[in-house]
PDB file of C-alpha atoms and ligand atoms in Angstrom:
ATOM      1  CA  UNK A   1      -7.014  -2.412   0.923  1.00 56.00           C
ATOM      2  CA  UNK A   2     -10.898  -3.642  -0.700  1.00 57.00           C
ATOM      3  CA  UNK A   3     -10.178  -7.265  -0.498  1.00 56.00           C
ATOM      4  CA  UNK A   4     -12.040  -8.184  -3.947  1.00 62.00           C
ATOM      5  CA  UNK A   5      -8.288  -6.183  -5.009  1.00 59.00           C
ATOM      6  CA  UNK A   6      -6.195  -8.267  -3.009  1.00 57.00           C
ATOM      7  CA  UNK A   7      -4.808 -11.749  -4.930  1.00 61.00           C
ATOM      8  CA  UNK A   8      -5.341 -14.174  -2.007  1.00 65.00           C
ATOM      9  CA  UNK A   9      -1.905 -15.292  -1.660  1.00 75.00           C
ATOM     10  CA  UNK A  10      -0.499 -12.041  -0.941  1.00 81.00           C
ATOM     11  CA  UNK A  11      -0.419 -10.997   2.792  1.00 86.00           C
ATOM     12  CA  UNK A  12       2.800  -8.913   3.860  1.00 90.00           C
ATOM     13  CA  UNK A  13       5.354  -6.357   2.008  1.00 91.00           C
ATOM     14  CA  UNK A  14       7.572  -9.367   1.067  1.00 93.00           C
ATOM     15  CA  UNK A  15       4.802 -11.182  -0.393  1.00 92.00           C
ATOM     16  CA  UNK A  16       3.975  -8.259  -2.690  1.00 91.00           C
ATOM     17  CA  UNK A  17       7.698  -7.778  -3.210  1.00 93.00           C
ATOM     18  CA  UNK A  18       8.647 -11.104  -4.024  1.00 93.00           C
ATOM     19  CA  UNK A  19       5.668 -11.422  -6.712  1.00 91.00           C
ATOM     20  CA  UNK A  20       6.174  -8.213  -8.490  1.00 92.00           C
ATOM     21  CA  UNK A  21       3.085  -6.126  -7.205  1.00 90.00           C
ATOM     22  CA  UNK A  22       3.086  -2.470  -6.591  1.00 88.00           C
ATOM     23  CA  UNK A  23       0.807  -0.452  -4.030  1.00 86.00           C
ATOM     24  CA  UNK A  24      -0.370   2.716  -4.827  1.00 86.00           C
ATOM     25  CA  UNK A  25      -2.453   5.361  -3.050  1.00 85.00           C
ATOM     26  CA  UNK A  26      -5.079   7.677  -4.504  1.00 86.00           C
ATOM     27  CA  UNK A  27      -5.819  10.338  -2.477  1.00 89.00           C
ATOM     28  CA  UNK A  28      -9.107  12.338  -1.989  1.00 87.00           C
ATOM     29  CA  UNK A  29      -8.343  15.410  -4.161  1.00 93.00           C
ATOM     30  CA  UNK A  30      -7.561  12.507  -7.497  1.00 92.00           C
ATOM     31  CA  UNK A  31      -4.133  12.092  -6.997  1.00 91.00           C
ATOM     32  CA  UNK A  32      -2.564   8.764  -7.403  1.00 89.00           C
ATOM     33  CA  UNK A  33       1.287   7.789  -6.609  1.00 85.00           C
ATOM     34  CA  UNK A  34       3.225   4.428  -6.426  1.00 87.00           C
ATOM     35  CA  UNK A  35       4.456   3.802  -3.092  1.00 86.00           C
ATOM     36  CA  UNK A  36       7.961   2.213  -2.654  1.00 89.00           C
ATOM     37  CA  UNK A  37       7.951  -0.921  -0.943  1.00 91.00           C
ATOM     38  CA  UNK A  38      11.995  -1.080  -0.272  1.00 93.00           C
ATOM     39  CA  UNK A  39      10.921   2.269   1.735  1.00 89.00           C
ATOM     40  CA  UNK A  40       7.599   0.478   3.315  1.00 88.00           C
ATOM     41  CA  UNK A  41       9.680  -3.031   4.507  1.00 92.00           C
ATOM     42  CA  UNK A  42      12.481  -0.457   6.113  1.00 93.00           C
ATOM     43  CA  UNK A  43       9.774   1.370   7.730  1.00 88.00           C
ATOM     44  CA  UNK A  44       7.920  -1.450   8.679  1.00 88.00           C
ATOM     45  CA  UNK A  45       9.631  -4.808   8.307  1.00 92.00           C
ATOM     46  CA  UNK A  46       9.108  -7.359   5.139  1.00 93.00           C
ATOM     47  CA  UNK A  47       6.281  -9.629   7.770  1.00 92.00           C
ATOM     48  CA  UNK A  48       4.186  -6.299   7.631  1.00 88.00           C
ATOM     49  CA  UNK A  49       0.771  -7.094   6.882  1.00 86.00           C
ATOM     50  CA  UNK A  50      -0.430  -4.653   5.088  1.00 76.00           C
ATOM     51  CA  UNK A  51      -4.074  -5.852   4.776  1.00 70.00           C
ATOM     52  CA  UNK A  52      -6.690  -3.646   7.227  1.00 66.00           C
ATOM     53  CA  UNK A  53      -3.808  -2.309   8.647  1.00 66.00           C
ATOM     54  CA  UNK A  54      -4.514   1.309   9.524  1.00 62.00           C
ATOM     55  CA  UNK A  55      -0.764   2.291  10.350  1.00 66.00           C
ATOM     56  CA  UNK A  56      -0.127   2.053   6.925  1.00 66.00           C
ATOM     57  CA  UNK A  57      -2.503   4.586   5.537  1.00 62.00           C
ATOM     58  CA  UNK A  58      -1.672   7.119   8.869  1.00 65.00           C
ATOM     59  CA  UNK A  59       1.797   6.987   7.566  1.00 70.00           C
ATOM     60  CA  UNK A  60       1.364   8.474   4.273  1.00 76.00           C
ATOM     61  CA  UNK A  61       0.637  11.747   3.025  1.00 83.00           C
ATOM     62  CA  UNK A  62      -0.234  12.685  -0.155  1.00 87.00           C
ATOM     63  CA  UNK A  63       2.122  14.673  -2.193  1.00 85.00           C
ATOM     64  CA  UNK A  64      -0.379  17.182  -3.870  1.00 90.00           C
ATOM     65  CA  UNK A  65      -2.452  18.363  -1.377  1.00 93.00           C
ATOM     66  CA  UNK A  66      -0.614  17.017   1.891  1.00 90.00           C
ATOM     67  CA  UNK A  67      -4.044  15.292   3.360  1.00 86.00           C
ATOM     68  CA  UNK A  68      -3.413  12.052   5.385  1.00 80.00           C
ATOM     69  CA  UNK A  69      -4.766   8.483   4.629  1.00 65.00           C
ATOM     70  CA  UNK A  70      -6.257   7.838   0.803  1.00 76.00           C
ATOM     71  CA  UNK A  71      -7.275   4.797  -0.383  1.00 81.00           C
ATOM     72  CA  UNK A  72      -4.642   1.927  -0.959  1.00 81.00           C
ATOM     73  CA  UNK A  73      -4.821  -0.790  -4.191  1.00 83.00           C
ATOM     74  CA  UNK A  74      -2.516  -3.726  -4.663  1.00 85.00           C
ATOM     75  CA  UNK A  75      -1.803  -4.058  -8.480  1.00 85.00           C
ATOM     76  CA  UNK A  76       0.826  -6.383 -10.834  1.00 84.00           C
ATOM     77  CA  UNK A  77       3.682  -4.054 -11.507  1.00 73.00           C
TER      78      UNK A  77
HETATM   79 ZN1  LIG B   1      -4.222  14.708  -2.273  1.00 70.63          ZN
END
């Protein structure tokens, strides 16, 4: 996550949650998707801090071409 995207106050899954943002990944080849933060905390807990954490991005996959790791962007639902 580019930190000039991040709103300061927001540091794990619940945070994000709990204040109504969404992440979403774009991927290399220009697709973009929502990801699902009830499926996120399950995977990784709600104290997940998702910022510079590489796990994260290993974990996904994008859905149109299948490559690992895009770019991730914290936005207000
Ligand atoms: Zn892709």
């Amino acid at each position: 996550v580019e930190d000039r995207l991040r709103p300061k106050h927001l540091e794990t899954l619940a945070d994000l949650k709990s204040a109504g943002y969404r992440l979403y990944g774009y991927c290399y080849c220009g697709h973009s998707q929502s990801l699902d933060l009830d499926v996120l905390i399950k995977r990784f807990g709600s104290d997940y801090a998702f910022i510079g954490e590489k796990r994260t991005l290993r974990a996904l996959r994008c859905s149109t071409c299948g490559r690992l790791a895009g770019q991730i962007t914290v936005k207000p639902r």
